[in-house]
Amino acid sequence: TQYLRLRVDSGGCYGFSYMLDMTEEPESDDVVIDRNGAKMVIDTVSLPLVRGATIDWQDRLIGQAFLVVANPQSSGGCGCGSSFEIKMD
């Protein structure tokens, strides 16, 4: 089984970066999400930073990839969509 892995790393233009890749096995601290047979894993540290986010497959001139297209936990991000800043309440 292949899983799409979403994790958040520190760094990037706005402080945090989305990292998306494929994995075959969930880690012990992963939350597994299954939506209509599509399986995704997110570690428990990254989960609060992307809770409620929308991930979509994008086909662009520069390539094809899964991208975070909306994140209610973010107050802004870079133009390419790979880094973001956390919304401070």
Short mmCIF file of N, CA, C and O in Angstrom, two decimals:
data_model
loop_
_atom_site.label_atom_id
_atom_site.label_comp_id
_atom_site.label_asym_id
_atom_site.label_seq_id
_atom_site.Cartn_x
_atom_site.Cartn_y
_atom_site.Cartn_z
N THR A 1 0.84 -1.19 0.00
CA THR A 1 0.00 0.00 0.00
C THR A 1 0.88 1.24 0.00
O THR A 1 1.84 1.32 0.75
N GLN A 2 0.53 2.19 -0.81
CA GLN A 2 1.23 3.47 -0.86
C GLN A 2 0.40 4.52 -0.11
O GLN A 2 -0.82 4.56 -0.23
N TYR A 3 1.10 5.34 0.66
CA TYR A 3 0.47 6.44 1.39
C TYR A 3 1.12 7.75 0.94
O TYR A 3 2.33 7.81 0.74
N LEU A 4 0.32 8.78 0.84
CA LEU A 4 0.85 10.13 0.66
C LEU A 4 1.21 10.65 2.04
O LEU A 4 0.37 10.64 2.95
N ARG A 5 2.45 11.07 2.23
CA ARG A 5 2.89 11.60 3.52
C ARG A 5 2.95 13.12 3.43
O ARG A 5 3.55 13.68 2.51
N LEU A 6 2.31 13.78 4.39
CA LEU A 6 2.42 15.23 4.55
C LEU A 6 3.08 15.50 5.89
O LEU A 6 2.67 14.98 6.92
N ARG A 7 4.14 16.28 5.85
CA ARG A 7 4.77 16.71 7.09
C ARG A 7 5.14 18.18 6.93
O ARG A 7 5.24 18.70 5.83
N VAL A 8 5.35 18.82 8.06
CA VAL A 8 5.73 20.22 8.08
C VAL A 8 7.13 20.31 8.67
O VAL A 8 7.39 19.75 9.74
N ASP A 9 8.02 20.98 7.95
CA ASP A 9 9.38 21.22 8.44
C ASP A 9 9.56 22.70 8.69
O ASP A 9 8.91 23.53 8.05
N SER A 10 10.45 23.05 9.61
CA SER A 10 10.76 24.46 9.80
C SER A 10 11.67 24.90 8.66
O SER A 10 12.48 24.13 8.16
N GLY A 11 11.48 26.15 8.23
CA GLY A 11 12.27 26.69 7.13
C GLY A 11 11.40 27.23 6.03
O GLY A 11 10.18 27.22 6.11
N GLY A 12 12.02 27.70 4.99
CA GLY A 12 11.30 28.28 3.86
C GLY A 12 11.12 29.78 4.05
O GLY A 12 11.49 30.35 5.09
N CYS A 13 10.57 30.43 3.07
CA CYS A 13 10.41 31.89 3.06
C CYS A 13 9.57 32.41 4.23
O CYS A 13 9.79 33.51 4.71
N TYR A 14 8.59 31.60 4.67
CA TYR A 14 7.64 32.07 5.68
C TYR A 14 7.75 31.33 7.00
O TYR A 14 6.89 31.46 7.85
N GLY A 15 8.77 30.52 7.19
CA GLY A 15 8.99 29.88 8.48
C GLY A 15 8.73 28.38 8.53
O GLY A 15 9.36 27.67 9.27
N PHE A 16 7.75 27.91 7.74
CA PHE A 16 7.42 26.48 7.70
C PHE A 16 7.27 26.04 6.26
O PHE A 16 6.82 26.82 5.41
N SER A 17 7.60 24.79 5.99
CA SER A 17 7.49 24.25 4.63
C SER A 17 6.69 22.96 4.64
O SER A 17 6.84 22.13 5.53
N TYR A 18 5.83 22.82 3.61
CA TYR A 18 5.12 21.57 3.40
C TYR A 18 6.06 20.60 2.70
O TYR A 18 6.75 20.95 1.75
N MET A 19 6.06 19.37 3.17
CA MET A 19 6.82 18.30 2.53
C MET A 19 5.84 17.18 2.21
O MET A 19 5.19 16.64 3.11
N LEU A 20 5.71 16.86 0.93
CA LEU A 20 4.82 15.80 0.48
C LEU A 20 5.64 14.76 -0.27
O LEU A 20 6.40 15.09 -1.17
N ASP A 21 5.48 13.50 0.12
CA ASP A 21 6.12 12.41 -0.60
C ASP A 21 5.32 11.13 -0.37
O ASP A 21 4.33 11.13 0.34
N MET A 22 5.76 10.07 -1.00
CA MET A 22 5.08 8.79 -0.88
C MET A 22 5.86 7.89 0.08
O MET A 22 7.08 7.97 0.18
N THR A 23 5.12 7.05 0.81
CA THR A 23 5.72 6.08 1.72
C THR A 23 4.91 4.79 1.67
O THR A 23 3.74 4.80 1.31
N GLU A 24 5.54 3.70 2.04
CA GLU A 24 4.85 2.41 2.03
C GLU A 24 4.34 2.00 3.39
O GLU A 24 3.45 1.17 3.47
N GLU A 25 4.88 2.58 4.45
CA GLU A 25 4.47 2.20 5.81
C GLU A 25 4.30 3.43 6.68
O GLU A 25 5.17 4.31 6.69
N PRO A 26 3.22 3.51 7.45
CA PRO A 26 3.09 4.59 8.43
C PRO A 26 4.11 4.41 9.55
O PRO A 26 4.50 3.29 9.88
N GLU A 27 4.55 5.50 10.13
CA GLU A 27 5.42 5.48 11.30
C GLU A 27 4.55 5.35 12.56
O GLU A 27 3.33 5.55 12.51
N SER A 28 5.16 5.07 13.69
CA SER A 28 4.40 4.83 14.92
C SER A 28 3.64 6.08 15.40
O SER A 28 2.61 5.95 16.06
N ASP A 29 4.12 7.28 15.06
CA ASP A 29 3.43 8.50 15.49
C ASP A 29 2.57 9.13 14.40
O ASP A 29 2.16 10.28 14.51
N ASP A 30 2.26 8.37 13.34
CA ASP A 30 1.44 8.89 12.25
C ASP A 30 -0.05 8.72 12.51
O ASP A 30 -0.48 7.73 13.10
N VAL A 31 -0.80 9.67 12.03
CA VAL A 31 -2.25 9.55 11.94
C VAL A 31 -2.55 9.14 10.50
O VAL A 31 -2.04 9.77 9.56
N VAL A 32 -3.34 8.08 10.31
CA VAL A 32 -3.68 7.60 8.98
C VAL A 32 -5.07 8.12 8.62
O VAL A 32 -6.01 7.98 9.38
N ILE A 33 -5.17 8.73 7.44
CA ILE A 33 -6.43 9.26 6.93
C ILE A 33 -6.76 8.49 5.66
O ILE A 33 -5.91 8.34 4.79
N ASP A 34 -8.00 8.00 5.56
CA ASP A 34 -8.45 7.25 4.39
C ASP A 34 -9.71 7.92 3.86
O ASP A 34 -10.74 7.94 4.55
N ARG A 35 -9.63 8.49 2.68
CA ARG A 35 -10.77 9.14 2.04
C ARG A 35 -11.04 8.44 0.71
O ARG A 35 -10.27 8.59 -0.24
N ASN A 36 -12.10 7.65 0.67
CA ASN A 36 -12.50 6.94 -0.55
C ASN A 36 -11.36 6.11 -1.13
O ASN A 36 -11.15 6.08 -2.34
N GLY A 37 -10.57 5.47 -0.27
CA GLY A 37 -9.49 4.61 -0.71
C GLY A 37 -8.14 5.30 -0.88
O GLY A 37 -7.13 4.64 -1.04
N ALA A 38 -8.12 6.63 -0.86
CA ALA A 38 -6.85 7.37 -0.91
C ALA A 38 -6.32 7.47 0.51
O ALA A 38 -7.00 7.99 1.39
N LYS A 39 -5.12 6.98 0.72
CA LYS A 39 -4.55 6.92 2.07
C LYS A 39 -3.44 7.95 2.24
O LYS A 39 -2.60 8.11 1.36
N MET A 40 -3.47 8.62 3.39
CA MET A 40 -2.51 9.66 3.69
C MET A 40 -2.06 9.51 5.12
O MET A 40 -2.83 9.07 5.98
N VAL A 41 -0.81 9.88 5.42
CA VAL A 41 -0.30 9.86 6.77
C VAL A 41 0.28 11.23 7.12
O VAL A 41 0.87 11.90 6.28
N ILE A 42 0.04 11.63 8.38
CA ILE A 42 0.56 12.90 8.90
C ILE A 42 1.06 12.61 10.31
O ILE A 42 0.34 12.01 11.11
N ASP A 43 2.27 13.06 10.62
CA ASP A 43 2.79 12.84 11.97
C ASP A 43 2.06 13.76 12.96
O ASP A 43 1.50 14.78 12.58
N THR A 44 2.07 13.38 14.22
CA THR A 44 1.29 14.09 15.24
C THR A 44 1.83 15.49 15.53
O THR A 44 1.09 16.34 16.02
N VAL A 45 3.10 15.78 15.20
CA VAL A 45 3.64 17.12 15.37
C VAL A 45 3.13 18.05 14.26
O VAL A 45 2.77 19.20 14.50
N SER A 46 3.06 17.55 13.03
CA SER A 46 2.62 18.35 11.89
C SER A 46 1.10 18.55 11.86
O SER A 46 0.62 19.57 11.34
N LEU A 47 0.35 17.60 12.39
CA LEU A 47 -1.10 17.63 12.26
C LEU A 47 -1.76 18.94 12.70
O LEU A 47 -2.57 19.49 11.96
N PRO A 48 -1.44 19.51 13.86
CA PRO A 48 -2.09 20.77 14.24
C PRO A 48 -1.79 21.93 13.30
O PRO A 48 -2.57 22.87 13.20
N LEU A 49 -0.67 21.86 12.57
CA LEU A 49 -0.29 22.93 11.66
C LEU A 49 -1.00 22.86 10.32
O LEU A 49 -0.97 23.82 9.55
N VAL A 50 -1.65 21.73 10.04
CA VAL A 50 -2.35 21.55 8.76
C VAL A 50 -3.79 21.07 8.94
O VAL A 50 -4.45 20.72 7.96
N ARG A 51 -4.28 21.07 10.18
CA ARG A 51 -5.65 20.59 10.43
C ARG A 51 -6.65 21.37 9.58
O ARG A 51 -6.66 22.59 9.59
N GLY A 52 -7.46 20.67 8.82
CA GLY A 52 -8.46 21.29 7.96
C GLY A 52 -7.95 21.69 6.59
O GLY A 52 -8.69 22.24 5.78
N ALA A 53 -6.68 21.41 6.29
CA ALA A 53 -6.09 21.80 5.00
C ALA A 53 -6.66 20.97 3.86
O ALA A 53 -7.10 19.84 4.06
N THR A 54 -6.63 21.54 2.67
CA THR A 54 -7.05 20.86 1.45
C THR A 54 -5.81 20.56 0.62
O THR A 54 -5.00 21.44 0.36
N ILE A 55 -5.68 19.31 0.21
CA ILE A 55 -4.57 18.87 -0.63
C ILE A 55 -5.16 18.43 -1.96
O ILE A 55 -6.17 17.73 -2.00
N ASP A 56 -4.52 18.86 -3.04
CA ASP A 56 -5.05 18.57 -4.37
C ASP A 56 -3.91 18.22 -5.31
O ASP A 56 -2.78 18.66 -5.12
N TRP A 57 -4.21 17.44 -6.34
CA TRP A 57 -3.26 17.14 -7.40
C TRP A 57 -3.28 18.31 -8.37
O TRP A 57 -4.34 18.72 -8.83
N GLN A 58 -2.13 18.88 -8.66
CA GLN A 58 -2.02 20.03 -9.55
C GLN A 58 -1.18 19.65 -10.77
O GLN A 58 -0.12 19.05 -10.63
N ASP A 59 -1.67 20.02 -11.92
CA ASP A 59 -0.97 19.80 -13.18
C ASP A 59 -0.64 21.17 -13.74
O ASP A 59 -1.51 21.87 -14.25
N ARG A 60 0.62 21.58 -13.58
CA ARG A 60 1.06 22.92 -13.97
C ARG A 60 2.13 22.84 -15.06
O ARG A 60 2.66 21.77 -15.31
N LEU A 61 2.46 23.97 -15.62
CA LEU A 61 3.52 24.02 -16.62
C LEU A 61 4.86 23.54 -16.06
O LEU A 61 5.66 22.95 -16.77
N ILE A 62 5.10 23.80 -14.77
CA ILE A 62 6.38 23.42 -14.17
C ILE A 62 6.38 21.98 -13.65
O ILE A 62 7.37 21.51 -13.12
N GLY A 63 5.26 21.29 -13.77
CA GLY A 63 5.22 19.89 -13.34
C GLY A 63 3.92 19.53 -12.65
O GLY A 63 3.02 20.35 -12.50
N GLN A 64 3.84 18.28 -12.26
CA GLN A 64 2.67 17.75 -11.58
C GLN A 64 3.04 17.35 -10.17
O GLN A 64 4.11 16.79 -9.95
N ALA A 65 2.14 17.62 -9.22
CA ALA A 65 2.43 17.26 -7.83
C ALA A 65 1.19 17.44 -6.98
O ALA A 65 0.26 18.16 -7.34
N PHE A 66 1.20 16.78 -5.82
CA PHE A 66 0.23 17.08 -4.79
C PHE A 66 0.68 18.36 -4.11
O PHE A 66 1.86 18.53 -3.82
N LEU A 67 -0.26 19.27 -3.85
CA LEU A 67 0.04 20.53 -3.17
C LEU A 67 -1.02 20.83 -2.13
O LEU A 67 -2.18 20.45 -2.29
N VAL A 68 -0.63 21.52 -1.07
CA VAL A 68 -1.58 22.05 -0.11
C VAL A 68 -2.14 23.32 -0.74
O VAL A 68 -1.40 24.29 -0.95
N VAL A 69 -3.42 23.31 -1.09
CA VAL A 69 -4.01 24.45 -1.80
C VAL A 69 -4.76 25.39 -0.87
O VAL A 69 -5.06 26.52 -1.25
N ALA A 70 -5.06 24.94 0.34
CA ALA A 70 -5.72 25.79 1.34
C ALA A 70 -5.39 25.24 2.71
O ALA A 70 -5.48 24.03 2.93
N ASN A 71 -5.00 26.13 3.62
CA ASN A 71 -4.68 25.71 4.99
C ASN A 71 -5.25 26.74 5.95
O ASN A 71 -4.74 27.86 6.04
N PRO A 72 -6.32 26.40 6.69
CA PRO A 72 -6.91 27.36 7.62
C PRO A 72 -6.00 27.73 8.79
O PRO A 72 -6.26 28.71 9.48
N GLN A 73 -4.91 27.00 9.00
CA GLN A 73 -3.97 27.30 10.07
C GLN A 73 -2.89 28.30 9.62
O GLN A 73 -2.06 28.72 10.42
N SER A 74 -2.92 28.69 8.35
CA SER A 74 -1.91 29.57 7.78
C SER A 74 -2.45 30.98 7.60
O SER A 74 -3.60 31.17 7.19
N SER A 75 -1.60 31.97 7.88
CA SER A 75 -2.00 33.37 7.64
C SER A 75 -1.38 33.91 6.36
O SER A 75 -1.64 35.05 5.98
N GLY A 76 -0.58 33.14 5.67
CA GLY A 76 0.04 33.57 4.42
C GLY A 76 1.11 32.60 4.01
O GLY A 76 1.47 31.69 4.75
N GLY A 77 1.62 32.82 2.79
CA GLY A 77 2.66 31.94 2.30
C GLY A 77 3.30 32.48 1.05
O GLY A 77 2.93 33.55 0.56
N CYS A 78 4.26 31.75 0.54
CA CYS A 78 4.98 32.19 -0.64
C CYS A 78 4.15 31.91 -1.90
O CYS A 78 3.19 31.15 -1.87
N GLY A 79 4.54 32.51 -2.98
CA GLY A 79 3.81 32.38 -4.24
C GLY A 79 3.77 30.97 -4.78
O GLY A 79 2.80 30.57 -5.42
N CYS A 80 4.81 30.19 -4.54
CA CYS A 80 4.83 28.83 -5.07
C CYS A 80 4.02 27.87 -4.21
O CYS A 80 3.74 26.74 -4.61
N GLY A 81 3.64 28.29 -3.00
CA GLY A 81 2.80 27.47 -2.14
C GLY A 81 3.53 26.44 -1.30
O GLY A 81 2.89 25.65 -0.62
N SER A 82 4.85 26.47 -1.31
CA SER A 82 5.56 25.43 -0.55
C SER A 82 5.90 25.85 0.88
O SER A 82 6.22 25.01 1.71
N SER A 83 5.83 27.15 1.20
CA SER A 83 6.09 27.56 2.58
C SER A 83 4.96 28.47 3.07
O SER A 83 4.26 29.09 2.28
N PHE A 84 4.82 28.52 4.39
CA PHE A 84 3.69 29.25 4.97
C PHE A 84 4.05 29.74 6.37
O PHE A 84 5.03 29.29 6.97
N GLU A 85 3.25 30.66 6.87
CA GLU A 85 3.38 31.10 8.27
C GLU A 85 2.13 30.72 9.02
O GLU A 85 1.05 30.63 8.45
N ILE A 86 2.30 30.48 10.30
CA ILE A 86 1.19 30.04 11.16
C ILE A 86 0.34 31.24 11.57
O ILE A 86 0.86 32.29 11.93
N LYS A 87 -0.96 31.03 11.53
CA LYS A 87 -1.91 32.05 12.00
C LYS A 87 -1.81 32.15 13.51
O LYS A 87 -1.93 31.15 14.21
N MET A 88 -1.57 33.33 14.01
CA MET A 88 -1.49 33.56 15.44
C MET A 88 -2.80 34.20 15.91
O MET A 88 -3.14 35.28 15.46
N ASP A 89 -3.50 33.52 16.79
CA ASP A 89 -4.79 34.05 17.28
C ASP A 89 -4.61 34.99 18.43
O ASP A 89 -3.73 34.97 19.18
#
